Amino acid sequence: MATVKIKEYTVLTYESDKFQPIYWKKMSASIFEKYGKQKIDDFDLVNNILNDCFEFLIHEFTEIINQIDDISFFKYCFHLHEDSLKILIDPDKNLIFKDYINEADFSRYRRILKLILEQGCEKEFTTSKKTSPEDFIEFDDIIQRLFYLGTWLYVIADHIAYHRMLEGAKIINFDDDDLLIEWKNDYGKIYTHLFTNSYDDYEKAAFDEKCTEELINSLNQNYGIDYDFACGMIFEIQKHHSNSPFQTIEPYVLPINLSKHSKIDLDLAKQFYDGLSLKKENKLSIKECILKPYSTDRYLFKPLLIYNIKGVERMFVSKNKFAESIFVIASNAINWNTLSKEWLKNEKMQNFINMKGNQHDKILEDQIQEHIKNNNLKFSRNITSLKTTTKNNYNIIDKCGEIDFIIIDDQNKRIIVADSKYNKARYEGIGYRSDYTNFIKYESQIGKKIIWIKDNIDKIEIHFKKLYNDDNLKLNEFTVTGAFFINTPTFYMYNSKYSVATLNKIDNYLKNINITPDIRIIFEDKKYDYSYPYFGRAQD
């Protein structure tokens, strides 16, 4: 199966069997020639081989893209991407994934269509011809080749991230003439098990429900525009020429019209649209696209796709793509102090994301607080000082820093020192590695807080006696433990020094139910047992 028709939508499927003998064999041969056909587990050698594989795939992907000079190919990719967006908002989406296409493959397919479309920004299209049925057959073959190569680019990038993150997670092996990239210590089985079962952790994450509304209001105020006019005008101009989904417009007219309508400076109007535009000057290379999945210089964040057609800049755009990008900017960028560099030239927009960055921790902390209350536990939040027997509080900022939560678990005689981390949703090894690096730094911070509280139990006891008017409270026999409360799952939570609980698991953690139990996996009648930390990190 290669092309699937679902309702009125067209989707191309992932075809491994067709292209593996071409590209994987060629890559394997180049690796064996350089390193020999042998099992390799040396960290540096494995790292070098993975990098060589990545560079091979980049070269093959680039070679195909460089040979395409027909704008019709990119129009077809645009059409396929539009159909993918329509599937995501189709009321029967779940049935489509259940009966017709693999959801994980579909997600990669969409990423690779974006990657292909981004590369069109760099080209200069000089001719345009009528497309024949034979052309579409050829286009399908090209896209599926790129789908295969792009899938393995992302997979190899993940292999590299995990290998470096765990300081040696991969082994190079071979099967006849095929290169094999394997997990050490059967980690692949536990990895698959954990992330297959992390769906609820994503689904039950905290979400800033007003983020899109606040972004639009900020754009209105900080650019002095009417957002609905500024965006609606794009589609009115498009419709004026034709109703074709492939109708392009010249981008230069947009800031001119917006400047006149809103009575703002032309450069400011241009800056607004530049923040939404992907073109030759700001597009990333193929390698950068893979290694910087959260860069705002991506089609994911910039819905105005500008190509050079016969020497003139022309813009591809659709309402669904525009809506997708605005939602992604609002939900997965601004709360983490991220915005397009063009918009950050506006000082007021910089102030806006600074404000959002400061506020977004509260969204998670408010939900954590509700869980703590529902479990009837004593707690103190955002502690910078402790209550004392006098009228003066005891400042702890210069002792151990602010503590997000101190929780008293009377039943289990625990003092929980918890920091909350409203982490960005990640779905791939590169993002998990970034989180992992950050949490290693956070460990020393929370470790300092734990030590200070252990040494100052008497001060904590007085603080809670005053806070809860409970003179009978005694904490001298309580243990002190640390935890991170996070928003969405990340690889670190399976290999951490301190307990890590998502919102989905926080109730179990507060009830002292083990959220990292031993796991037994039975595969091909063989038993594989894993204990926490599941990926072998040595504990202090």
Tab-separated table of C-alpha atoms in Angstrom, residues 17 40 106 296 323 337 402 418 422 445 485 528:
chain	number	residue	atom	x	y	z
A	17	ASP	CA	10.379	-2.738	2.176
A	40	ILE	CA	31.070	-2.365	18.318
A	106	PHE	CA	1.192	9.806	10.222
A	296	THR	CA	10.559	29.115	15.516
A	323	ALA	CA	-4.668	28.239	12.760
A	337	ASN	CA	10.040	32.620	26.556
A	402	GLU	CA	12.972	29.404	47.069
A	418	ALA	CA	9.234	19.476	45.742
A	422	TYR	CA	6.286	23.198	33.735
A	445	GLN	CA	19.520	22.730	43.444
A	485	PHE	CA	6.449	17.609	39.842
A	528	TYR	CA	13.234	-9.367	31.112
